[in-house]
Tab-separated table of C-alpha atoms and ligand atoms in Angstrom:
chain	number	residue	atom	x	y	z
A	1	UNK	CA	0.000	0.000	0.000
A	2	UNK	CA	1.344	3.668	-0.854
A	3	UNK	CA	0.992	5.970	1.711
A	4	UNK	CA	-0.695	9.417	0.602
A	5	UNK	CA	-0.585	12.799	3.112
A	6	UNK	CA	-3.531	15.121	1.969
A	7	UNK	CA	-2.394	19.258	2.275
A	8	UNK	CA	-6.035	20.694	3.065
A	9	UNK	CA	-8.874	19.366	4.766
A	10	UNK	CA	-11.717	20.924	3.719
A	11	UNK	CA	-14.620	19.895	2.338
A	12	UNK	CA	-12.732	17.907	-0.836
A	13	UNK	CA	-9.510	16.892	1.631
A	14	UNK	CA	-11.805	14.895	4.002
A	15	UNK	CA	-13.358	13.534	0.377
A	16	UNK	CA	-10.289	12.223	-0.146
A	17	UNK	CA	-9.441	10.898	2.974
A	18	UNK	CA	-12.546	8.920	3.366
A	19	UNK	CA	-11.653	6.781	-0.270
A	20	UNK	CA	-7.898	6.660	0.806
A	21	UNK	CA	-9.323	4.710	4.108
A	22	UNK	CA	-11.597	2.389	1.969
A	23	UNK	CA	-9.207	2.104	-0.797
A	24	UNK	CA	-6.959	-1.307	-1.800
A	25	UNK	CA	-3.774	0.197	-2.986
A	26	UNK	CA	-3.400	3.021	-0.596
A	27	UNK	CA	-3.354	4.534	3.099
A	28	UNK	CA	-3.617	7.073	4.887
A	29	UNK	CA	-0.394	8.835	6.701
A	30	UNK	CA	-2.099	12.011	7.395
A	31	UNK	CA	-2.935	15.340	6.848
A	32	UNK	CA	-2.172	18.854	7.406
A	33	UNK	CA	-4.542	22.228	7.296
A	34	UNK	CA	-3.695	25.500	8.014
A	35	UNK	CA	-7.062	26.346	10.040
A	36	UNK	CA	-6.871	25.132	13.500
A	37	UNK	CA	-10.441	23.728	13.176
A	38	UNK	CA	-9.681	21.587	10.181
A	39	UNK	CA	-7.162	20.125	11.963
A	40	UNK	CA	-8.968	19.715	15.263
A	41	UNK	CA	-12.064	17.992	12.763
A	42	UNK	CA	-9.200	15.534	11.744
A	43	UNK	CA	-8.256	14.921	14.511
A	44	UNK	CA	-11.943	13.595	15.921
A	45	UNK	CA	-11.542	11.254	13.130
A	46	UNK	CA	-8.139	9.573	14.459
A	47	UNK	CA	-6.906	11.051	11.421
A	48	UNK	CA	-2.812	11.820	12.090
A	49	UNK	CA	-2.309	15.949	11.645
A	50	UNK	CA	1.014	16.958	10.601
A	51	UNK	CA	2.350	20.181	12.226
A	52	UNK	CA	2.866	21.774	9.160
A	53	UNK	CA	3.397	21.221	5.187
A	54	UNK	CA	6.666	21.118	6.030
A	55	UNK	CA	6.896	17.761	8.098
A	56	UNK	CA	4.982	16.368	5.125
A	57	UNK	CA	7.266	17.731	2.735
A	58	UNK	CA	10.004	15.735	5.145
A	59	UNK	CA	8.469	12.580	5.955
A	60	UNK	CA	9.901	10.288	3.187
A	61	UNK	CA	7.954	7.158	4.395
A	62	UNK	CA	5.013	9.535	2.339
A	63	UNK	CA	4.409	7.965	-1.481
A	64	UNK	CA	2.072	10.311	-2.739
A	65	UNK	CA	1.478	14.258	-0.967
A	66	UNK	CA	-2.592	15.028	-2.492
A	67	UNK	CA	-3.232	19.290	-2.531
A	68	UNK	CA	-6.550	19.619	-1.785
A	69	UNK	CA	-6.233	23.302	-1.118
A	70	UNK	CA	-8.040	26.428	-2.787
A	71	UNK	CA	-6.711	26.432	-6.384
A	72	UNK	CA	-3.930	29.913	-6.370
A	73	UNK	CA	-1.579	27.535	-3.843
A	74	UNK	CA	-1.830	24.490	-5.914
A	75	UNK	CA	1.379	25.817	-7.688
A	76	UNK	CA	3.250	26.434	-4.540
A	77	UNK	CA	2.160	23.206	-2.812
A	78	UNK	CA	3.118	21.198	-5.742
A	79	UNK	CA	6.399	22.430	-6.550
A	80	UNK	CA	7.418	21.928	-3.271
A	81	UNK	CA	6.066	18.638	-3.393
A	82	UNK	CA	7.694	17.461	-6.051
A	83	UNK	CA	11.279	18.772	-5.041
A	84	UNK	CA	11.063	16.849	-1.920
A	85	UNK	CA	10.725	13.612	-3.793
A	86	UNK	CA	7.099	12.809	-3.566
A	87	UNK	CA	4.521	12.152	-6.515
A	88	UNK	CA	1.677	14.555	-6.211
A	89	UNK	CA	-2.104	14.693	-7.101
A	90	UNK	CA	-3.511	18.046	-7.492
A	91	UNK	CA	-7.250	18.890	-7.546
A	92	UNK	CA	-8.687	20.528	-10.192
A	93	UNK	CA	-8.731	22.836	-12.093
A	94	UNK	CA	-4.553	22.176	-11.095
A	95	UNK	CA	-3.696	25.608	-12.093
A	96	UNK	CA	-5.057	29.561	-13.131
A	97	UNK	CA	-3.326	29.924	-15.994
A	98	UNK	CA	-1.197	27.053	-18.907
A	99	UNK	CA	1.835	28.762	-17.454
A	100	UNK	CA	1.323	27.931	-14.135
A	101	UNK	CA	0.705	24.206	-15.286
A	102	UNK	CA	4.081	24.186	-17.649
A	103	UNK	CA	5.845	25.142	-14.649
A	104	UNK	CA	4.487	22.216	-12.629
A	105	UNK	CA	5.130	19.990	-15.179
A	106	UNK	CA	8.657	20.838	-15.691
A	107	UNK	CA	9.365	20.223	-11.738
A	108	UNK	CA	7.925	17.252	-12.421
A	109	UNK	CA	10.141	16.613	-15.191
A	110	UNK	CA	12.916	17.701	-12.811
A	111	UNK	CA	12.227	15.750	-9.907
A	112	UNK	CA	11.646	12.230	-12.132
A	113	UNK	CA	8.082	12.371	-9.364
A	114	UNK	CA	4.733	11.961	-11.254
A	115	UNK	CA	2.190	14.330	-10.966
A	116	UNK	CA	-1.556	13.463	-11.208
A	117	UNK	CA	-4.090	15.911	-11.589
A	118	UNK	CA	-7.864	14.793	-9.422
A	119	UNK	CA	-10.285	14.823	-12.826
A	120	UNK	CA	-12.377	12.319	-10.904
A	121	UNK	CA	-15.333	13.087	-13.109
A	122	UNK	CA	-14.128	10.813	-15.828
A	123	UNK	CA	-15.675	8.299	-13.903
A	124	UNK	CA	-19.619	9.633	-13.851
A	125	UNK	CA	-21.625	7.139	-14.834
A	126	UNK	CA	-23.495	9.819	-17.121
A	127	UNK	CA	-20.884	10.793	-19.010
A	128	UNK	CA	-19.332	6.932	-19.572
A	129	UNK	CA	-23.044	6.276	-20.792
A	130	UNK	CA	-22.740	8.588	-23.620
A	131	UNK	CA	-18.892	7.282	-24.263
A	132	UNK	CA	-20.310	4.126	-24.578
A	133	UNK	CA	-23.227	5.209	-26.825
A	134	UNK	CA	-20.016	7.010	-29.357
A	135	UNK	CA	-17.591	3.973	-29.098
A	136	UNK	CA	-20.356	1.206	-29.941
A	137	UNK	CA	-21.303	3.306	-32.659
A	138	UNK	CA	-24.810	2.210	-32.136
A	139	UNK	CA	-26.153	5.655	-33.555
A	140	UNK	CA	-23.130	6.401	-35.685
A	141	UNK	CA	-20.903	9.555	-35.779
A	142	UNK	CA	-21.387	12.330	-33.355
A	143	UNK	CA	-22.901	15.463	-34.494
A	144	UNK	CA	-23.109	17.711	-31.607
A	145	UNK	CA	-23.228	17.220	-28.069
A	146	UNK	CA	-24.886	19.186	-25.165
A	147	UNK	CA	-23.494	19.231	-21.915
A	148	UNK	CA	-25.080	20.942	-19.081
A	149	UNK	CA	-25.231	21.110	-15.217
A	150	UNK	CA	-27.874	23.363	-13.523
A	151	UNK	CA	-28.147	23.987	-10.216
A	152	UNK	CA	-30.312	27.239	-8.851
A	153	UNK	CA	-28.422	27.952	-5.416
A	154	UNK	CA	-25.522	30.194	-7.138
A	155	UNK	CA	-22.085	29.752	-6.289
A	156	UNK	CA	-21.422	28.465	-2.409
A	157	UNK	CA	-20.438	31.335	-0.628
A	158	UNK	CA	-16.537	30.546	-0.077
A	159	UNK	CA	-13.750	31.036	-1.803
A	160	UNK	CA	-15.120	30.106	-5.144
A	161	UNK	CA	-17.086	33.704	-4.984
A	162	UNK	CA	-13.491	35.534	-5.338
A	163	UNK	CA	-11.052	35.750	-8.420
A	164	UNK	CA	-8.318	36.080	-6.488
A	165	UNK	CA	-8.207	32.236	-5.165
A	166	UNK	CA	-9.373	31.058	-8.364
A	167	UNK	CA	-13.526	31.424	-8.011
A	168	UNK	CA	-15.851	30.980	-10.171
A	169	UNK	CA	-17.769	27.963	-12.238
A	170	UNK	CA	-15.737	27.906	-15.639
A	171	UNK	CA	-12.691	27.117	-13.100
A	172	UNK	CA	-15.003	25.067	-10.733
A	173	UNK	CA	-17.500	23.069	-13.277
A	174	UNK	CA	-15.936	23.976	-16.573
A	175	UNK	CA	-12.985	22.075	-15.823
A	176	UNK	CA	-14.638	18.968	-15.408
A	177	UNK	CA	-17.200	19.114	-18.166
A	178	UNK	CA	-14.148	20.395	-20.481
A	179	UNK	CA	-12.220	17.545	-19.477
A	180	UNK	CA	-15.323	14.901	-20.640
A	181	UNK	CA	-15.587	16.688	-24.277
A	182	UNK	CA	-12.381	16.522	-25.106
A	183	UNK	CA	-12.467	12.769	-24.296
A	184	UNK	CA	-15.865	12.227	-26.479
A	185	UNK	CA	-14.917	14.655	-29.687
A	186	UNK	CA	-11.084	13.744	-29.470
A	187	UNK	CA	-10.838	16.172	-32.331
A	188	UNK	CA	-8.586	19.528	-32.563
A	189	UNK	CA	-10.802	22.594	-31.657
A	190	UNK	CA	-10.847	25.315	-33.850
A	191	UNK	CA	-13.152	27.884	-32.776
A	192	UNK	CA	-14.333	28.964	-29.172
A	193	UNK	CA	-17.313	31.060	-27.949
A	194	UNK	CA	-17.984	31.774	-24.735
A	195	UNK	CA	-20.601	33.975	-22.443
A	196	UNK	CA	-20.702	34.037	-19.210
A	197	UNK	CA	-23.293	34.971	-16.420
A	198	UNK	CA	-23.210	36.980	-13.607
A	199	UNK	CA	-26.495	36.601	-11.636
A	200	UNK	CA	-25.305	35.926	-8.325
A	201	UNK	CA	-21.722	37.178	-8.504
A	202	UNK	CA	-20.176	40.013	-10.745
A	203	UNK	CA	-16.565	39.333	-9.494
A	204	UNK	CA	-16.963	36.056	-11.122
A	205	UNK	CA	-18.647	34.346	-13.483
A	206	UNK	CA	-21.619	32.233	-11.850
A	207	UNK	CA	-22.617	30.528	-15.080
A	208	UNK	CA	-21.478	29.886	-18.694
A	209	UNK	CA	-22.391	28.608	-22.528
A	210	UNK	CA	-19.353	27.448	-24.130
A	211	UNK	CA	-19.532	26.559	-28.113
A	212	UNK	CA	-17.003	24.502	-29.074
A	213	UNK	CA	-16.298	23.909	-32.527
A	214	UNK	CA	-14.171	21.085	-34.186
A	215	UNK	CA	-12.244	20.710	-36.900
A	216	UNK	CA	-14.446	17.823	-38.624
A	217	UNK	CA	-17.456	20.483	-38.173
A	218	UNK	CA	-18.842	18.624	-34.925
A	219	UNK	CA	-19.970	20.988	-32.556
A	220	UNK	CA	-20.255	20.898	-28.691
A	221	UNK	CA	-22.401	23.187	-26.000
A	222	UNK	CA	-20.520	23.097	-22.758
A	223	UNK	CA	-23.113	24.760	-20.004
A	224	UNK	CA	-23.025	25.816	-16.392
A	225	UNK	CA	-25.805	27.478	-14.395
A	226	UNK	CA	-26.493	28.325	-11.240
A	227	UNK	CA	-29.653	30.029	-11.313
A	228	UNK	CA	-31.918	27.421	-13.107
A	229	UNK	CA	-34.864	26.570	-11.306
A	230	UNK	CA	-35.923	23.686	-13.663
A	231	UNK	CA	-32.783	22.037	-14.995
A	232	UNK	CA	-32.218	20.900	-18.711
A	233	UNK	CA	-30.865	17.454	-18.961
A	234	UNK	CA	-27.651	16.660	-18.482
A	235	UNK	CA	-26.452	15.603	-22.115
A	236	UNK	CA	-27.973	15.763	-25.233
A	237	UNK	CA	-26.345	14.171	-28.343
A	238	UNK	CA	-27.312	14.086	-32.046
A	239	UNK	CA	-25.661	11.600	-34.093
A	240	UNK	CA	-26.206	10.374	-37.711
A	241	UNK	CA	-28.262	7.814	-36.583
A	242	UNK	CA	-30.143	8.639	-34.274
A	243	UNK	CA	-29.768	11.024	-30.837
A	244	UNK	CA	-29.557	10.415	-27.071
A	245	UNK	CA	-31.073	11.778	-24.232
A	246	UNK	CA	-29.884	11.444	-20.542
A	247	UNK	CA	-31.406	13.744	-18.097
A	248	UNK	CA	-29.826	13.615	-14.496
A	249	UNK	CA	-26.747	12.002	-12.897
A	250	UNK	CA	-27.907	8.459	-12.791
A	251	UNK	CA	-30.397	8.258	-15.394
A	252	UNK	CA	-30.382	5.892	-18.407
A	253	UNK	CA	-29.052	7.163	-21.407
A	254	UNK	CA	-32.229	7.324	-23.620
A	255	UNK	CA	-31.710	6.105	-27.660
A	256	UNK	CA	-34.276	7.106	-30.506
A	257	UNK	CA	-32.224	5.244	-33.188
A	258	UNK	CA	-33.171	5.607	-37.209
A	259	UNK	CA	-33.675	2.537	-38.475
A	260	UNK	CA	-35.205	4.029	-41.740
A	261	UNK	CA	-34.926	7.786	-43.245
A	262	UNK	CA	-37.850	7.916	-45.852
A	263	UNK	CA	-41.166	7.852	-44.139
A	264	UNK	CA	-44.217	6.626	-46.333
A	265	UNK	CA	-47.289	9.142	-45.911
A	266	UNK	CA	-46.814	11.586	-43.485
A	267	UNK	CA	-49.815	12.808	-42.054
A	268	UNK	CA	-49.634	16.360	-41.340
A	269	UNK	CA	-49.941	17.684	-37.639
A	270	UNK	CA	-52.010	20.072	-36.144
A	271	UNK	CA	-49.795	21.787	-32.900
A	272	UNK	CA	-50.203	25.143	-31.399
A	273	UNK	CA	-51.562	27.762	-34.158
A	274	UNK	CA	-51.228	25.737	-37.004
A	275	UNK	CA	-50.254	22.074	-38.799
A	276	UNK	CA	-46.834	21.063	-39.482
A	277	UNK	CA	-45.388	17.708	-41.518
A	278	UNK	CA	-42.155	18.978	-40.719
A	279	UNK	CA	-42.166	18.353	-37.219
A	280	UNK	CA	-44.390	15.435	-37.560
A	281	UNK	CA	-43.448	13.033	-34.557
A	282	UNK	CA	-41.848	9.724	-36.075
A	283	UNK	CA	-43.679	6.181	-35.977
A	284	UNK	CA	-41.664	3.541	-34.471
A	285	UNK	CA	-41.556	1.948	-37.984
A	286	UNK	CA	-38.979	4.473	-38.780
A	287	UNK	CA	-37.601	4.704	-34.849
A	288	UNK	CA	-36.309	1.936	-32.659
A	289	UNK	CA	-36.898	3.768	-28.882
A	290	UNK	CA	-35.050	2.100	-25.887
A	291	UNK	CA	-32.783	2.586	-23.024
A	292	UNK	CA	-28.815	1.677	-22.173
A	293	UNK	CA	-28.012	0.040	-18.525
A	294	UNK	CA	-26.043	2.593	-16.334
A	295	UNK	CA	-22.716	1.443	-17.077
A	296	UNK	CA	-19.989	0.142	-13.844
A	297	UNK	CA	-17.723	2.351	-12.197
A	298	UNK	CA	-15.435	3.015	-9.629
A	299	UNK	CA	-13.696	5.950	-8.835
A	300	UNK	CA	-11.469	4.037	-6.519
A	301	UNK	CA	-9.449	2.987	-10.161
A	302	UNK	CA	-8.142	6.904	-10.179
A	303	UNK	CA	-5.670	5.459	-7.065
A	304	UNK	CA	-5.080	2.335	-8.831
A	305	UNK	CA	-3.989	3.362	-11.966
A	306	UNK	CA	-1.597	6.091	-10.224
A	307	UNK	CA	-0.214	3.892	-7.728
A	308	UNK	CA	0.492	1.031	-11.138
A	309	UNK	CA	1.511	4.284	-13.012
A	310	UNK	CA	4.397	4.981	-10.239
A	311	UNK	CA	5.791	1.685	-10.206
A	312	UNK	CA	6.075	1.492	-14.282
A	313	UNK	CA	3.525	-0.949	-14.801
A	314	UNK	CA	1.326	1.244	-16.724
A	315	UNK	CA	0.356	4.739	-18.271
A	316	UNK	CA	-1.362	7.472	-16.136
A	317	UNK	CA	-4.850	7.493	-17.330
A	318	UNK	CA	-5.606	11.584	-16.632
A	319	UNK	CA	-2.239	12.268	-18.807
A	320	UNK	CA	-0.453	16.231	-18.830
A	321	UNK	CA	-1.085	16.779	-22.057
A	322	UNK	CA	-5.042	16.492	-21.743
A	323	UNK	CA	-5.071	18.320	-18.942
A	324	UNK	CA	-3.007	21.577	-20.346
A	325	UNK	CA	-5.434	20.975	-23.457
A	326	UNK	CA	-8.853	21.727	-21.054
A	327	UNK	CA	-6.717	24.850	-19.585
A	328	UNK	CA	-5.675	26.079	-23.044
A	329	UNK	CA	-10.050	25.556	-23.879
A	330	UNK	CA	-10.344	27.636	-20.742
A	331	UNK	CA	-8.260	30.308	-21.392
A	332	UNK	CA	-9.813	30.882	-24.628
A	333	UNK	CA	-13.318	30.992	-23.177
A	334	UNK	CA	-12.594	33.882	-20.500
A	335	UNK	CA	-10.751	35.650	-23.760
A	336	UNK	CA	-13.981	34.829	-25.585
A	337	UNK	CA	-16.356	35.962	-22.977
A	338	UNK	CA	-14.363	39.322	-22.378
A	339	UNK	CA	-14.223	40.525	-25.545
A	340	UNK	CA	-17.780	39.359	-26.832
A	341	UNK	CA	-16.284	37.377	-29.636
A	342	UNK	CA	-15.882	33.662	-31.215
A	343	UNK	CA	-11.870	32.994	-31.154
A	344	UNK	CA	-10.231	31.149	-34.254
A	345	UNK	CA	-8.633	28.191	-32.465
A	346	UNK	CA	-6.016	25.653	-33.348
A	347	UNK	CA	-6.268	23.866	-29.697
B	401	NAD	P1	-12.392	24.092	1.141
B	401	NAD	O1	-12.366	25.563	1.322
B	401	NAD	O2	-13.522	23.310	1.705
B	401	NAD	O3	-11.049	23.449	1.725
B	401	NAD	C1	-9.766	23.943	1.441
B	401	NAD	C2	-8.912	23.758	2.676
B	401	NAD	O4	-7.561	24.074	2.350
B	401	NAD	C3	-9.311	24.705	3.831
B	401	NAD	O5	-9.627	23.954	4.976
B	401	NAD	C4	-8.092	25.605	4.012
B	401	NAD	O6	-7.868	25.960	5.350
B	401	NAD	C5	-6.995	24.707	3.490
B	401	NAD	N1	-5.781	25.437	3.057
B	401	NAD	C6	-5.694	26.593	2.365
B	401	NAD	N2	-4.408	26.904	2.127
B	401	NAD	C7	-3.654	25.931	2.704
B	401	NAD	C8	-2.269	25.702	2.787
B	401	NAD	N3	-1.389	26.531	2.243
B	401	NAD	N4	-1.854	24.591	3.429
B	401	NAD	C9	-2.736	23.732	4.015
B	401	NAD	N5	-4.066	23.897	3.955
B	401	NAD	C10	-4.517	24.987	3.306
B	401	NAD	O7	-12.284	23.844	-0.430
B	401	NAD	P2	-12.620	22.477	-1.165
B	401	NAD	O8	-14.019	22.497	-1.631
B	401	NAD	O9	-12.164	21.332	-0.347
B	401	NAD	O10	-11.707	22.618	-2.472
B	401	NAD	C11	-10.328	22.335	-2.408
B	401	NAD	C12	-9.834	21.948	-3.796
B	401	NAD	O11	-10.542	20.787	-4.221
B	401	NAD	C13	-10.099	23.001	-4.875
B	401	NAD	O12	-9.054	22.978	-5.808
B	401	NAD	C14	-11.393	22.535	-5.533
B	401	NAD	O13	-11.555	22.990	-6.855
B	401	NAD	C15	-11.199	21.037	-5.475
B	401	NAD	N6	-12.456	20.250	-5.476
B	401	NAD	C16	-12.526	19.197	-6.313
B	401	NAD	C17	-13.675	18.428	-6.393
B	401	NAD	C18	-13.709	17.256	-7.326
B	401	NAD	O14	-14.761	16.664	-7.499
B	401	NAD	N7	-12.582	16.880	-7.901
B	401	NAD	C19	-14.773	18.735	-5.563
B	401	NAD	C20	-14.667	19.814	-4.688
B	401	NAD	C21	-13.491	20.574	-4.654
């Protein structure tokens, strides 16, 4: 078993803590928290409490040092990590800025330490339900796909309502939705539009719509809200075959597959002021209508794969390179959303 120190124990620390304790591959050595109440909360668990970042940074019986911290001292944190010989996971977003990142990544490079960055969202079941639905091909090539999270309470009323430590829902949700698209349109991005809203919060956005466009012309919506009352669903897909339909977290993914284009006869419809054949509702001659099983997951196989990764065996799963790629998507939205325009892209 690796042992793993977590730097922050708030709300996502003790997150982790809690799956280190139940997990197969590693342990728990301790953790360390700058507010004395954190630590005393700790504590109550029998959880060990380092008396600073320091003794962490010193203790080399310590495999892996986690930063569960607000995001503008991830940097700090993992730097100093690294240089004291320890592989690191970083929450997300892992950085403000691509530069930041590049200069995480080359101490990493320096230090011959890996560095993991916490994109545990690659294991919602909703979003490995629409994978699924692209790499069966059961509905053919992508077209577009919607992504959206609503919630109507605004942004919690910590740190994540400041700029200064890195607030704000493109850095808090975006990263995570980001990080999904990329994985289902694995295609180079070439334009990016975003607007953002400010409802709640002016110093930060509290909401976004994010257009992504892609080379092969497939097009993605990437939305967060906080002030939606009734939420759309949660992905929407349109595919040459057919589209998809999942509405919540741990919903089925919903199918209306073509299984024939031409339609003999259709019967006009009369809806609202007037008739339409147009938007005539399909017969299931021309539809096959059914549902996917939730697929299996386990988040517990982020720790597995990086504890495998550090001994050789195998490749990091969450790699750099994807996760600079959702920063680069970032920057380009706040640039977007600033100046009110659609950027030319070659991310
Ligand atoms: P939080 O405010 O609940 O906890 C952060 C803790 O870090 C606080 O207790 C604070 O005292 C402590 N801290 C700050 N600076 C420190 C330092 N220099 N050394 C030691 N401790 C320090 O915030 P949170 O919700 O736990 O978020 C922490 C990180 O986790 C953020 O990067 C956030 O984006 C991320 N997060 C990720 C997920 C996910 O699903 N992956 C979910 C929630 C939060």
């Amino acid at each position: 078993m690796k042992k793993v120190a977590v730097i922050g124990y708030g709300g996502q620390g003790a997150w982790h803590c809690d799956q280190i304790i139940k997990s197969d591959v590693v342990s728990l050595a301790g953790i360390y928290d700058i507010k004395e109440n954190r630590r005393e909360a700790a504590r109550e668990k029998d959880i060990f409490v380092y008396s600073s970042n320091e003794e962490i940074f010193a203790d080399k019986s310590v495999d892996i040092i986690v930063v569960a911290t607000p995001n503008d001292v991830h940097e700090a944190l993992v730097v100093s990590g690294l240089k004291s010989g320890h592989n690191v996971i970083c929450e997300k977003p892992v950085a403000l800025s691509v530069e930041e990142f590049d200069r995480m990544v080359e101490a990493q490079n320096e230090s011959g330490k890996l560095l993991s960055v916490h994109q545990n969202r690659r294991w919602d079941v909703d979003y490995l339900g629409v994978k699924s639905v692209i790499e069966s091909g059961e509905i053919d090539e992508v077209i577009r796909i919607e992504s959206r999270i609503h919630g109507s309470r605004g942004i919690p009323s910590d740190w994540r309502c400041e700029k200064a430590p890195g607030g704000g829902m493109i850095l808090d949700w975006g990263v995570h939705l980001i990080d999904q698209m990329l994985k289902l349109i694995p295609e180079k991005i070439c334009t990016v539009s975003c607007y953002t809203t400010h409802i709640t919060n002016t110093e930060v956005d509290d909401g976004f719509r994010l257009e992504l466009g892609f080379v092969s012309g497939k097009t993605a919506l990437v939305e967060v809200g906080t002030y939606n009352f009734i939420a759309m669903p949660r992905f929407y897909m349109q595919c040459k075959n057919g589209s998809l339909y999942l509405s919540d977290w741990k919903t089925k993914p919903q199918i209306a597959k073509l299984t024939r284009w031409i339609e003999k006869d259709v019967t006009p419809v009369q809806n609202a002021a007037g008739i339409t054949k147009t938007m005539a509702p399909r017969d299931n001659l021309t539809l096959d209508i059914y549902e996917n099983e939730i697929p299996k997951s386990d988040v517990h196989e982020f720790y597995r794969n990086f504890c495998l990764a550090i001994d050789g065996k195998c490749e990091q799963y969450i790699k750099n390179c994807e996760v600079r790629r959702v920063l680069c998507v970032m920057e380009s939205a706040f640039c977007s959303a600033e100046t009110l325009t659609t950027l030319k892209t070659d991310i």
